[in-house]
XYZ file of C-alpha atoms in Angstrom:
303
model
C -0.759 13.296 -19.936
C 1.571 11.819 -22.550
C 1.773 15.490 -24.032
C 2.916 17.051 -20.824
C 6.128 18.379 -20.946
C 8.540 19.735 -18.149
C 8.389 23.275 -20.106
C 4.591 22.969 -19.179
C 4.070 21.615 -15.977
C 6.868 24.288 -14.945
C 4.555 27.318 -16.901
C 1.065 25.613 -15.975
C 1.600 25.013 -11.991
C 1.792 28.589 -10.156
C 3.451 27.427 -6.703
C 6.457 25.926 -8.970
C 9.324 27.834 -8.857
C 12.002 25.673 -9.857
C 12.934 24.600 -13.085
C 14.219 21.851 -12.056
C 11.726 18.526 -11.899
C 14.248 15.347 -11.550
C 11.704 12.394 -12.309
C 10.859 9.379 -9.875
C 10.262 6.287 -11.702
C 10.506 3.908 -9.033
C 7.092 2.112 -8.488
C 4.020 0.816 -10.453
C 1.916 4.136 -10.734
C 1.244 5.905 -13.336
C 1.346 9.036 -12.306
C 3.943 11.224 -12.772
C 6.120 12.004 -9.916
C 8.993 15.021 -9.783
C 11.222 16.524 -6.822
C 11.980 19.927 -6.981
C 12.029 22.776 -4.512
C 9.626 25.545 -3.589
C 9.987 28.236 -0.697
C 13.330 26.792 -0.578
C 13.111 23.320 0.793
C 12.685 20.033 -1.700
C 9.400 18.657 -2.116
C 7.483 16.537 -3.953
C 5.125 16.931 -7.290
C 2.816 14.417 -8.499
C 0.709 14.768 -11.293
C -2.716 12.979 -11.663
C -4.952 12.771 -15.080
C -8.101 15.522 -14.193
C -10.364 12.307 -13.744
C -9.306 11.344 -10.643
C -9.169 14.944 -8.918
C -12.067 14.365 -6.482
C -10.229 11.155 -5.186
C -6.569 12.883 -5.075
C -8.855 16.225 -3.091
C -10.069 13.284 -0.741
C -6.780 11.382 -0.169
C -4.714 15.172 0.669
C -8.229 15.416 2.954
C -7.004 12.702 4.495
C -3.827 12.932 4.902
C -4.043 16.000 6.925
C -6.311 14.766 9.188
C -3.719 11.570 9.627
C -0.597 14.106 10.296
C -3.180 16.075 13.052
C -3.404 12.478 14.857
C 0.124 12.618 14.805
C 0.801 9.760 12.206
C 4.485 10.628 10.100
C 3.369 10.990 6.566
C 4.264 13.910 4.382
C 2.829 17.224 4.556
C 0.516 18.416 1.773
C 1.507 21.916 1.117
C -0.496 22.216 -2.347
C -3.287 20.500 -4.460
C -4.760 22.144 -7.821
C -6.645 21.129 -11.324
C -5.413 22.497 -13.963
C -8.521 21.124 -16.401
C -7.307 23.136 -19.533
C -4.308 20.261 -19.851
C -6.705 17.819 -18.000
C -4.402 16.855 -15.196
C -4.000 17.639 -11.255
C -1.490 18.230 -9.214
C -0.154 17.974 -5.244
C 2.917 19.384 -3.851
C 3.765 17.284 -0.696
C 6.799 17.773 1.717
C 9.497 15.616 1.290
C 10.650 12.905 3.436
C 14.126 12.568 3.912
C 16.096 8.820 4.031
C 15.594 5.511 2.377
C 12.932 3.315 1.466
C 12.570 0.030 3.686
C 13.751 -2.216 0.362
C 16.534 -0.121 0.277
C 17.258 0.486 3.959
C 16.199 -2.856 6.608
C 19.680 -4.657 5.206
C 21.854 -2.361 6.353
C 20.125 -2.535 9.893
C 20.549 -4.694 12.999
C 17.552 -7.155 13.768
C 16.877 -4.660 16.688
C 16.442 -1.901 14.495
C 14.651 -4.002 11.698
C 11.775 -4.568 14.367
C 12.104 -0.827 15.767
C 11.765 0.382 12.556
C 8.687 -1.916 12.011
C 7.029 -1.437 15.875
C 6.851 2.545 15.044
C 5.232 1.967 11.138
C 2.691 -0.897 13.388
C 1.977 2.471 15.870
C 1.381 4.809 12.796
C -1.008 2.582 11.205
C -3.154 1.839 14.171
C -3.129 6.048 14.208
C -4.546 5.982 10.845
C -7.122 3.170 11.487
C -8.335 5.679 14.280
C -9.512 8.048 12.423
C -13.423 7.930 12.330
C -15.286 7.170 8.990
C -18.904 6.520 7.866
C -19.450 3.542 5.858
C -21.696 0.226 5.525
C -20.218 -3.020 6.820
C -22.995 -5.000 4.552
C -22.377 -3.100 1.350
C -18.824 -3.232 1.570
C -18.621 -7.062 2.003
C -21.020 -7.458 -0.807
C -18.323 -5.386 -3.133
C -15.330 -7.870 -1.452
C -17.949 -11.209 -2.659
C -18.012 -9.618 -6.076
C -14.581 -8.061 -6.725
C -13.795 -12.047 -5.674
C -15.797 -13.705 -7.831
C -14.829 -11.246 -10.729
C -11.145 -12.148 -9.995
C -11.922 -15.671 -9.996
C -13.490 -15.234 -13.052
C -10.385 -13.714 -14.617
C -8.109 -15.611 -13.009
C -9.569 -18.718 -15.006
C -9.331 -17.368 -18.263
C -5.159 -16.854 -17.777
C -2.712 -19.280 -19.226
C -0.732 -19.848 -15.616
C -2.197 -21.244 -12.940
C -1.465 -21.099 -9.138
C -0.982 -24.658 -7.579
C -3.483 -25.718 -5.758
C -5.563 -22.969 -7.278
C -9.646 -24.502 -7.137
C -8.100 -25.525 -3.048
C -7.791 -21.704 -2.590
C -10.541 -20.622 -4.263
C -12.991 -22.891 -2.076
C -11.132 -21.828 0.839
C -11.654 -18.217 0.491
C -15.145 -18.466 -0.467
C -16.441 -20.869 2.925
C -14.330 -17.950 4.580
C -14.983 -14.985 3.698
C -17.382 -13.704 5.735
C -14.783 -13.592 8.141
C -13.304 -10.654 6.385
C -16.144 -8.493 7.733
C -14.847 -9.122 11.387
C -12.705 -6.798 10.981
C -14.212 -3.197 10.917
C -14.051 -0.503 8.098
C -11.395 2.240 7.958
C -9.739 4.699 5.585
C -6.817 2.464 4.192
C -3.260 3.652 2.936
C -3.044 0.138 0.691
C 0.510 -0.378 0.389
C 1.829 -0.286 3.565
C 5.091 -2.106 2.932
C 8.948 -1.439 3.286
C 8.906 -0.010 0.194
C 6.399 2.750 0.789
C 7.890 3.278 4.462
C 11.031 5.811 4.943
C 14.153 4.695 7.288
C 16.886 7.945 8.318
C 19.328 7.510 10.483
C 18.377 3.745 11.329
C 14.912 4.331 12.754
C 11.253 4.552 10.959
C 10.784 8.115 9.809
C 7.552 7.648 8.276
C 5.138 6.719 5.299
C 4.513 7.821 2.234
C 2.314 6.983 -1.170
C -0.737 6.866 -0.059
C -1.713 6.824 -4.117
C -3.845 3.755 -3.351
C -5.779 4.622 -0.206
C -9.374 4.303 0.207
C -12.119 2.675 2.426
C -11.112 -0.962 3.104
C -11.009 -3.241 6.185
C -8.278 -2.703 9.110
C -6.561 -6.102 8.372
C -5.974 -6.241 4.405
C -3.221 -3.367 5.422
C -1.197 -5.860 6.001
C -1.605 -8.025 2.414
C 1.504 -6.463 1.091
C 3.910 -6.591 4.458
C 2.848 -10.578 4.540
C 3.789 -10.655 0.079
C 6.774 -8.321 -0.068
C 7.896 -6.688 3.285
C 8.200 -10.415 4.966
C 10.703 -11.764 2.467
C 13.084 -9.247 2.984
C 12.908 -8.977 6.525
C 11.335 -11.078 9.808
C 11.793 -8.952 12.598
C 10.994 -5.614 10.761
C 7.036 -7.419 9.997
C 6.706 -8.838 13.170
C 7.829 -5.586 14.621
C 5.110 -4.106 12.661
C 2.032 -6.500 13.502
C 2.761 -6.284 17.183
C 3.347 -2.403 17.248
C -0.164 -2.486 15.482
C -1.294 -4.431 18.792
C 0.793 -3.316 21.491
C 2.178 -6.501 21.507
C -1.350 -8.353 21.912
C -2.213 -9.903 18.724
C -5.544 -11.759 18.565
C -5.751 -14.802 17.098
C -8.752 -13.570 15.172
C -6.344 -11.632 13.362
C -4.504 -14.878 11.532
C -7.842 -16.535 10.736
C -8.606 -13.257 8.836
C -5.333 -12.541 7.345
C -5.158 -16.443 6.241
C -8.440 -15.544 4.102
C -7.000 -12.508 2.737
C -3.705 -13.837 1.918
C -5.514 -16.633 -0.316
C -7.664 -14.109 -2.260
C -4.410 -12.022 -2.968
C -2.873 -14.860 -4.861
C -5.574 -14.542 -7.473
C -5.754 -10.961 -7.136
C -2.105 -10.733 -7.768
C -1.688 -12.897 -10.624
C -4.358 -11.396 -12.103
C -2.981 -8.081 -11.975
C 0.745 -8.664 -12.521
C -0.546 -10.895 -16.153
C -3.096 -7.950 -17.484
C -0.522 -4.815 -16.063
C 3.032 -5.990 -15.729
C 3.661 -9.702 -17.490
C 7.223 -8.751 -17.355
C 7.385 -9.376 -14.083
C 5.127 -12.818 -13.993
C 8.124 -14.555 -12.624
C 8.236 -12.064 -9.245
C 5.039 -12.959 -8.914
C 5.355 -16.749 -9.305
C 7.862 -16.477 -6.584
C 6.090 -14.529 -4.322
C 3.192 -16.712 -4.672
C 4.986 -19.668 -3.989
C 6.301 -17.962 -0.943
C 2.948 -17.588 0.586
C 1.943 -20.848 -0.317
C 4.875 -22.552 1.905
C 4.362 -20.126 4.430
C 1.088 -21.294 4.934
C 1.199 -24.326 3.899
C -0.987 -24.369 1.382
C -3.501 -22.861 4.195
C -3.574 -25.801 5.594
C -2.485 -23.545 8.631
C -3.644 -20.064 10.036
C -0.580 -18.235 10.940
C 2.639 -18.186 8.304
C 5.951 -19.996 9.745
C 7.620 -16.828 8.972
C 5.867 -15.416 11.814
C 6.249 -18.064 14.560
């Protein structure tokens, strides 16, 4: 898509009908994302290389079904292939307000965890939704993508403290993963992907990343990101999730997950984004504190 011009995504895309594309470049995709209007009202356009159509069909798929269940994500109002300039294409709705990054500061505490309750109620919505997949199979791809990462993770000049401590901890743990059952995923349900108006949650969006994936790794990137920038909006959001019940099965899980995200993240941040090696250093060092080195099962952040 490096050729692709505004001249002819505007030509190529018959439901455009403004010229206008302003770019969004916030974020780690690499798609290409636009807002512009069409039938009078300012939407989104994101742009996909052809290769991934069947996934980008399945996620818009989704994400009606998720809007029918009454979950506030953005309405899909258009998805084509155009295969002659091998790309895709949706046209969402857009959602009005601020991202959470942007947004939880300017907040009271009440509204931080308001905000965060409502996003905890919308994601339990989406974990409703009924899917066929195999428990066994899918914890036999988490084993491997694991071991894989480990595997990478050893070949990298920086190292995580404690690292071989983690690794041995996730693998006697693991299986505990598969306690949790198998849903359709959003995958980056943080503050940043979740829109504040008017002081109060007005819903999610980017689901760029979503996919079949245990209920409880939604939460890897509130626990890395959303819980540094604010307490009471990510508690709000874990006990929205459980109508204020929260098992403690939940924190022996999210302890494992937690540990295999370190690797997982420095991994990724070193072979996509080394720039930003020293967020990630940070971040890591967060978790590491929070749980003590997971030498405990629920983060002091949360308690």
């Amino acid at each position: 898509m490096k050729n692709l011009t505004k001249e002819k995504i505007i030509t190529m895309i018959p439901e455009l009908t403004d010229e206008t594309l302003i770019p969004i470049t916030k974020g780690y995709s690499f798609d290409l994302k636009y807002v512009t209007h069409w039938n009078g009202q300012r939407v989104l356009l994101r742009i996909y290389e052809s290769a991934l159509s069947e996934r980008v069909q399945d996620k818009v798929v989704k994400m009606r079904a998720f809007r029918e269940r009454g979950v506030r994500c953005q309405e899909v109002y258009a998805f084509g292939v155009i295969p002659e300039e091998n790309f895709c294409y949706t046209i969402f709705s857009f959602l009005e307000g601020e991202d959470g990054e942007v947004a939880l500061s300017s907040l009271t505490e009440a509204e931080q965890y308001r905000a965060g309750y409502e996003a905890g109620v919308d994601l339990l919505k989406m974990h409703e939704l009924p899917i066929v997949a195999s428990k066994s199979e899918h914890m036999a791809l988490v084993t491997t993508k694991f071991e894989k990462a480990v595997e990478r993770y050893l070949k990298l000049e920086t190292c995580i403290p404690h690292d071989q401590k983690i690794i041995d901890y996730v693998r006697r743990n693991l299986p505990l993963i598969g306690e949790s059952k198998l849903i359709f995923a959003h995958h980056d349900y943080h503050a940043g992907n979740l829109i504040i108006q008017h002081g109060k949650y007005a819903g999610v969006i980017d689901f760029n990343r979503c996919g079949v994936n245990t209920a409880y790794s939604e939460f890897d990137k509130l626990e890395l990101f959303s819980s540094r920038l604010s307490i009471p909006f990510s508690k709000g959001m874990i006990q929205g999730y459980f109508s204020d019940e929260v098992p403690d099965l939940f924190w022996k899980i999210r302890s494992v997950h937690m540990a295999q995200l370190l690797i997982y993240h420095m991994n990724w941040v070193t072979d996509f984004f080394p720039q930003d090696l020293p967020l990630a250093e940070e971040a890591i060092e967060y978790v590491l504190e929070t749980y003590d080195s997971f030498h405990r099962t629920i983060p002091n952040w949360y308690e």
